Structure formats: structure tokens, C-alpha cells
Amino acid sequence: MSVPHSIDAGLQPERTSLSFVRTCLSILGLVVACLRWLPPSNPTALVGPAIAGTLVAGAAVNEHRSRPRRMTRFAAESATPAIVTGGFLVVSVALLSLSGLWFLVH
């Protein structure tokens, strides 16, 4: 007797998506803090956080658009990692770190 195969997307893709959203929100909070407390007399220091904010917004949009496709692929057991969203977040954190170091040095 065979067990009927039902398509269940499961909770794993949903948890992954929610973790990306939480990470985007926390990095955006850091961007806002950087823009709030960096001195306005040095507009060069604001370039890094502004670009990082744009990258995080792009990661959030990419996550929102790719979620249904990723859930379908997960249900079909052919899931792939969300490299683009993760890459946007990694680059934004690195850019914020380098901006902070540049601000401390100058």
C-alpha cells in the first residue's frame, strides 16, 4: 500500500523568508542610525549608508518576488539557496562596515 504524495510546501521556506525580512529590517535600522548620527558636514560619509540602504531595499524586493517560486521549488524538492538576496545583504553589511571605518579614519 503506497502513501499518497501530497504537495506540502512546509514551514522551512516561510521561516527562511521571515529571517530575510528580519535581517533587512535590522540592517535598515542600522542604516537609519548611521544617517542620523553621522555629521552632516561630511556628505561623503553618507554615501556608504545610502548605497547600503538601497541594497537592503533591493534584497527585500527580491525576497518578496522570489518567495512563491522558492516555495514551489521546495515542495518539488529542488530548492536552491537564495544567493541574490543573501549577496545583497552581505554587500550592504560590508559597505556599512567600510563606511564606518572610513569615517573613523578621517
Tab-separated table of N, CA and C in Angstrom:
chain	number	residue	atom	x	y	z
A	1	MET	N	0.835	-1.165	0.000
A	1	MET	CA	0.000	0.000	0.000
A	1	MET	C	0.890	1.241	0.000
A	2	SER	N	0.674	2.104	-0.938
A	2	SER	CA	1.508	3.296	-1.034
A	2	SER	C	0.824	4.484	-0.355
A	3	VAL	N	1.636	5.328	0.185
A	3	VAL	CA	1.143	6.536	0.844
A	3	VAL	C	0.967	7.610	-0.222
A	4	PRO	N	-0.191	8.253	-0.272
A	4	PRO	CA	-0.381	9.300	-1.281
A	4	PRO	C	0.602	10.451	-1.045
A	5	HIS	N	1.180	10.910	-2.129
A	5	HIS	CA	2.157	12.002	-2.062
A	5	HIS	C	1.426	13.342	-2.174
A	6	SER	N	1.427	14.080	-1.108
A	6	SER	CA	0.788	15.396	-1.141
A	6	SER	C	1.857	16.472	-1.223
A	7	ILE	N	1.531	17.519	-1.897
A	7	ILE	CA	2.473	18.627	-2.031
A	7	ILE	C	2.303	19.544	-0.826
A	8	ASP	N	3.328	19.560	-0.015
A	8	ASP	CA	3.315	20.397	1.183
A	8	ASP	C	4.556	21.274	1.134
A	9	ALA	N	4.343	22.561	1.059
A	9	ALA	CA	5.482	23.481	0.985
A	9	ALA	C	6.239	23.508	2.297
A	10	GLY	N	5.606	23.144	3.387
A	10	GLY	CA	6.280	23.131	4.667
A	10	GLY	C	6.525	24.522	5.204
A	11	LEU	N	7.123	24.553	6.365
A	11	LEU	CA	7.395	25.833	7.012
A	11	LEU	C	8.810	26.343	6.771
A	12	GLN	N	9.686	25.489	6.260
A	12	GLN	CA	11.070	25.911	6.060
A	12	GLN	C	11.204	27.126	5.141
A	13	PRO	N	10.565	27.171	3.973
A	13	PRO	CA	10.703	28.359	3.128
A	13	PRO	C	10.116	29.606	3.789
A	14	GLU	N	9.048	29.427	4.544
A	14	GLU	CA	8.439	30.571	5.217
A	14	GLU	C	9.362	31.117	6.307
A	15	ARG	N	9.996	30.232	7.056
A	15	ARG	CA	10.943	30.677	8.089
A	15	ARG	C	12.136	31.370	7.465
A	16	THR	N	12.621	30.841	6.350
A	16	THR	CA	13.746	31.472	5.661
A	16	THR	C	13.366	32.860	5.180
A	17	SER	N	12.190	32.983	4.621
A	17	SER	CA	11.720	34.275	4.139
A	17	SER	C	11.584	35.271	5.289
A	18	LEU	N	11.024	34.827	6.392
A	18	LEU	CA	10.880	35.713	7.549
A	18	LEU	C	12.235	36.116	8.119
A	19	SER	N	13.208	35.217	8.080
A	19	SER	CA	14.529	35.591	8.579
A	19	SER	C	15.187	36.629	7.677
A	20	PHE	N	14.959	36.524	6.364
A	20	PHE	CA	15.474	37.547	5.462
A	20	PHE	C	14.813	38.900	5.743
A	21	VAL	N	13.524	38.893	6.003
A	21	VAL	CA	12.813	40.144	6.295
A	21	VAL	C	13.336	40.756	7.595
A	22	ARG	N	13.532	39.937	8.621
A	22	ARG	CA	14.068	40.457	9.895
A	22	ARG	C	15.465	41.018	9.713
A	23	THR	N	16.282	40.337	8.921
A	23	THR	CA	17.637	40.823	8.674
A	23	THR	C	17.601	42.145	7.916
A	24	CYS	N	16.727	42.257	6.917
A	24	CYS	CA	16.587	43.511	6.174
A	24	CYS	C	16.176	44.650	7.103
A	25	LEU	N	15.224	44.385	7.983
A	25	LEU	CA	14.767	45.427	8.901
A	25	LEU	C	15.864	45.851	9.876
A	26	SER	N	16.632	44.900	10.370
A	26	SER	CA	17.694	45.269	11.303
A	26	SER	C	18.802	46.059	10.609
A	27	ILE	N	19.148	45.695	9.384
A	27	ILE	CA	20.177	46.448	8.656
A	27	ILE	C	19.652	47.837	8.295
A	28	LEU	N	18.380	47.933	7.930
A	28	LEU	CA	17.805	49.256	7.663
A	28	LEU	C	17.816	50.128	8.912
A	29	GLY	N	17.581	49.530	10.071
A	29	GLY	CA	17.692	50.281	11.326
A	29	GLY	C	19.098	50.796	11.540
A	30	LEU	N	20.087	49.988	11.212
A	30	LEU	CA	21.476	50.426	11.325
A	30	LEU	C	21.785	51.541	10.328
A	31	VAL	N	21.241	51.440	9.125
A	31	VAL	CA	21.434	52.497	8.122
A	31	VAL	C	20.828	53.812	8.617
A	32	VAL	N	19.634	53.736	9.169
A	32	VAL	CA	18.981	54.947	9.684
A	32	VAL	C	19.797	55.532	10.826
A	33	ALA	N	20.326	54.686	11.712
A	33	ALA	CA	21.160	55.181	12.808
A	33	ALA	C	22.421	55.856	12.272
A	34	CYS	N	23.033	55.258	11.253
A	34	CYS	CA	24.231	55.872	10.657
A	34	CYS	C	23.895	57.222	10.032
A	35	LEU	N	22.801	57.283	9.306
A	35	LEU	CA	22.421	58.554	8.680
A	35	LEU	C	22.038	59.591	9.725
A	36	ARG	N	21.515	59.148	10.855
A	36	ARG	CA	21.093	60.076	11.903
A	36	ARG	C	22.283	60.672	12.640
A	37	TRP	N	23.301	59.854	12.927
A	37	TRP	CA	24.380	60.330	13.780
A	37	TRP	C	25.667	60.681	13.061
A	38	LEU	N	25.753	60.472	11.765
A	38	LEU	CA	26.937	60.933	11.047
A	38	LEU	C	26.843	62.442	10.861
A	39	PRO	N	27.971	63.129	10.911
A	39	PRO	CA	27.917	64.587	10.795
A	39	PRO	C	27.457	65.035	9.406
A	40	PRO	N	26.539	65.984	9.349
A	40	PRO	CA	26.058	66.453	8.043
A	40	PRO	C	27.083	67.279	7.283
A	41	SER	N	28.168	67.687	7.948
A	41	SER	CA	29.179	68.491	7.263
A	41	SER	C	30.022	67.660	6.303
A	42	ASN	N	29.953	66.345	6.396
A	42	ASN	CA	30.746	65.481	5.533
A	42	ASN	C	29.804	64.611	4.697
A	43	PRO	N	29.388	65.105	3.522
A	43	PRO	CA	28.447	64.322	2.717
A	43	PRO	C	29.035	63.029	2.165
A	44	THR	N	30.363	62.919	2.109
A	44	THR	CA	30.978	61.691	1.622
A	44	THR	C	30.687	60.527	2.563
A	45	ALA	N	30.556	60.804	3.861
A	45	ALA	CA	30.284	59.753	4.832
A	45	ALA	C	28.874	59.200	4.683
A	46	LEU	N	28.005	59.928	4.026
A	46	LEU	CA	26.624	59.481	3.869
A	46	LEU	C	26.420	58.579	2.645
A	47	VAL	N	27.426	58.510	1.773
A	47	VAL	CA	27.289	57.732	0.545
A	47	VAL	C	27.173	56.235	0.856
A	48	GLY	N	28.021	55.721	1.736
A	48	GLY	CA	28.001	54.292	2.077
A	48	GLY	C	26.669	53.835	2.652
A	49	PRO	N	26.168	54.518	3.696
A	49	PRO	CA	24.863	54.114	4.226
A	49	PRO	C	23.722	54.261	3.213
A	50	ALA	N	23.781	55.264	2.358
A	50	ALA	CA	22.726	55.432	1.352
A	50	ALA	C	22.740	54.271	0.355
A	51	ILE	N	23.925	53.870	-0.087
A	51	ILE	CA	24.025	52.738	-1.010
A	51	ILE	C	23.617	51.443	-0.304
A	52	ALA	N	24.030	51.283	0.958
A	52	ALA	CA	23.651	50.085	1.706
A	52	ALA	C	22.142	50.009	1.885
A	53	GLY	N	21.505	51.141	2.151
A	53	GLY	CA	20.047	51.162	2.263
A	53	GLY	C	19.372	50.757	0.967
A	54	THR	N	19.928	51.206	-0.144
A	54	THR	CA	19.384	50.827	-1.450
A	54	THR	C	19.547	49.326	-1.697
A	55	LEU	N	20.696	48.773	-1.310
A	55	LEU	CA	20.921	47.334	-1.475
A	55	LEU	C	19.962	46.516	-0.607
A	56	VAL	N	19.720	46.979	0.615
A	56	VAL	CA	18.805	46.261	1.503
A	56	VAL	C	17.373	46.327	0.959
A	57	ALA	N	16.997	47.480	0.435
A	57	ALA	CA	15.665	47.585	-0.177
A	57	ALA	C	15.566	46.636	-1.376
A	58	GLY	N	16.632	46.539	-2.160
A	58	GLY	CA	16.653	45.594	-3.273
A	58	GLY	C	16.561	44.149	-2.800
A	59	ALA	N	17.217	43.834	-1.690
A	59	ALA	CA	17.126	42.482	-1.133
A	59	ALA	C	15.712	42.171	-0.681
A	60	ALA	N	15.048	43.146	-0.063
A	60	ALA	CA	13.667	42.931	0.393
A	60	ALA	C	12.725	42.723	-0.787
A	61	VAL	N	12.895	43.513	-1.831
A	61	VAL	CA	12.053	43.356	-3.020
A	61	VAL	C	12.320	42.007	-3.694
A	62	ASN	N	13.593	41.642	-3.810
A	62	ASN	CA	13.941	40.356	-4.419
A	62	ASN	C	13.371	39.202	-3.599
A	63	GLU	N	13.429	39.300	-2.286
A	63	GLU	CA	12.878	38.248	-1.430
A	63	GLU	C	11.370	38.133	-1.616
A	64	HIS	N	10.699	39.256	-1.684
A	64	HIS	CA	9.246	39.241	-1.857
A	64	HIS	C	8.850	38.624	-3.202
A	65	ARG	N	9.600	38.946	-4.245
A	65	ARG	CA	9.275	38.428	-5.579
A	65	ARG	C	9.630	36.959	-5.762
A	66	SER	N	10.689	36.502	-5.110
A	66	SER	CA	11.138	35.124	-5.331
A	66	SER	C	10.513	34.129	-4.359
A	67	ARG	N	9.786	34.589	-3.355
A	67	ARG	CA	9.213	33.692	-2.348
A	67	ARG	C	8.280	32.634	-2.952
A	68	PRO	N	7.293	32.984	-3.809
A	68	PRO	CA	6.421	31.925	-4.351
A	68	PRO	C	7.180	30.879	-5.173
A	69	ARG	N	8.141	31.327	-5.970
A	69	ARG	CA	8.917	30.395	-6.784
A	69	ARG	C	9.748	29.473	-5.891
A	70	ARG	N	10.341	30.029	-4.840
A	70	ARG	CA	11.157	29.219	-3.946
A	70	ARG	C	10.292	28.203	-3.192
A	71	MET	N	9.084	28.592	-2.792
A	71	MET	CA	8.197	27.658	-2.089
A	71	MET	C	7.761	26.523	-3.016
A	72	THR	N	7.501	26.840	-4.275
A	72	THR	CA	7.131	25.809	-5.243
A	72	THR	C	8.288	24.839	-5.468
A	73	ARG	N	9.496	25.382	-5.598
A	73	ARG	CA	10.665	24.532	-5.810
A	73	ARG	C	10.960	23.689	-4.577
A	74	PHE	N	10.714	24.252	-3.385
A	74	PHE	CA	10.940	23.491	-2.163
A	74	PHE	C	9.969	22.322	-2.071
A	75	ALA	N	8.720	22.561	-2.456
A	75	ALA	CA	7.725	21.488	-2.437
A	75	ALA	C	8.086	20.390	-3.436
A	76	ALA	N	8.722	20.766	-4.533
A	76	ALA	CA	9.141	19.791	-5.541
A	76	ALA	C	10.505	19.179	-5.219
A	77	GLU	N	11.055	19.538	-4.057
A	77	GLU	CA	12.362	19.055	-3.602
A	77	GLU	C	13.489	19.409	-4.559
A	78	SER	N	13.421	20.608	-5.119
A	78	SER	CA	14.506	21.090	-5.980
A	78	SER	C	14.893	22.511	-5.572
A	79	ALA	N	14.900	22.761	-4.276
A	79	ALA	CA	15.176	24.106	-3.763
A	79	ALA	C	16.641	24.481	-3.967
A	80	THR	N	16.865	25.741	-4.187
A	80	THR	CA	18.212	26.292	-4.306
A	80	THR	C	18.351	27.436	-3.309
A	81	PRO	N	19.560	27.762	-2.896
A	81	PRO	CA	19.731	28.849	-1.940
A	81	PRO	C	19.391	30.203	-2.554
A	82	ALA	N	18.998	31.128	-1.709
A	82	ALA	CA	18.666	32.492	-2.152
A	82	ALA	C	19.956	33.305	-2.191
A	83	ILE	N	20.751	33.077	-3.207
A	83	ILE	CA	22.074	33.684	-3.290
A	83	ILE	C	21.988	35.190	-3.545
A	84	VAL	N	21.067	35.634	-4.375
A	84	VAL	CA	20.974	37.058	-4.707
A	84	VAL	C	20.586	37.867	-3.472
A	85	THR	N	19.568	37.428	-2.753
A	85	THR	CA	19.143	38.152	-1.554
A	85	THR	C	20.252	38.156	-0.513
A	86	GLY	N	20.852	37.007	-0.289
A	86	GLY	CA	21.959	36.929	0.659
A	86	GLY	C	23.140	37.785	0.232
A	87	GLY	N	23.412	37.810	-1.053
A	87	GLY	CA	24.509	38.643	-1.554
A	87	GLY	C	24.259	40.119	-1.339
A	88	PHE	N	23.031	40.565	-1.587
A	88	PHE	CA	22.697	41.972	-1.317
A	88	PHE	C	22.928	42.313	0.146
A	89	LEU	N	22.529	41.425	1.045
A	89	LEU	CA	22.677	41.694	2.472
A	89	LEU	C	24.140	41.682	2.893
A	90	VAL	N	24.911	40.756	2.357
A	90	VAL	CA	26.342	40.700	2.689
A	90	VAL	C	27.058	41.958	2.221
A	91	VAL	N	26.782	42.378	1.002
A	91	VAL	CA	27.440	43.577	0.469
A	91	VAL	C	27.020	44.812	1.259
A	92	SER	N	25.764	44.885	1.666
A	92	SER	CA	25.315	46.061	2.425
A	92	SER	C	25.990	46.127	3.792
A	93	VAL	N	26.144	44.989	4.474
A	93	VAL	CA	26.823	44.985	5.775
A	93	VAL	C	28.301	45.335	5.598
A	94	ALA	N	28.939	44.792	4.576
A	94	ALA	CA	30.347	45.121	4.323
A	94	ALA	C	30.511	46.599	4.000
A	95	LEU	N	29.592	47.146	3.228
A	95	LEU	CA	29.662	48.560	2.878
A	95	LEU	C	29.460	49.449	4.102
A	96	LEU	N	28.527	49.081	4.958
A	96	LEU	CA	28.334	49.844	6.192
A	96	LEU	C	29.577	49.774	7.081
A	97	SER	N	30.191	48.611	7.164
A	97	SER	CA	31.403	48.464	7.968
A	97	SER	C	32.545	49.305	7.412
A	98	LEU	N	32.718	49.259	6.111
A	98	LEU	CA	33.787	50.057	5.497
A	98	LEU	C	33.510	51.549	5.625
A	99	SER	N	32.256	51.943	5.549
A	99	SER	CA	31.903	53.358	5.728
A	99	SER	C	32.230	53.816	7.144
A	100	GLY	N	31.912	52.972	8.117
A	100	GLY	CA	32.234	53.307	9.500
A	100	GLY	C	33.730	53.409	9.730
A	101	LEU	N	34.484	52.478	9.153
A	101	LEU	CA	35.941	52.562	9.287
A	101	LEU	C	36.501	53.792	8.601
A	102	TRP	N	35.968	54.123	7.430
A	102	TRP	CA	36.430	55.310	6.729
A	102	TRP	C	36.137	56.576	7.543
A	103	PHE	N	34.961	56.598	8.156
A	103	PHE	CA	34.591	57.756	8.972
A	103	PHE	C	35.499	57.891	10.178
A	104	LEU	N	35.875	56.768	10.808
A	104	LEU	CA	36.773	56.833	11.970
A	104	LEU	C	38.172	57.259	11.589
A	105	VAL	N	38.634	56.864	10.424
A	105	VAL	CA	39.992	57.206	9.996
A	105	VAL	C	40.091	58.670	9.600
A	106	HIS	N	39.034	59.183	8.974
A	106	HIS	CA	39.099	60.582	8.520
A	106	HIS	C	38.495	61.438	9.559
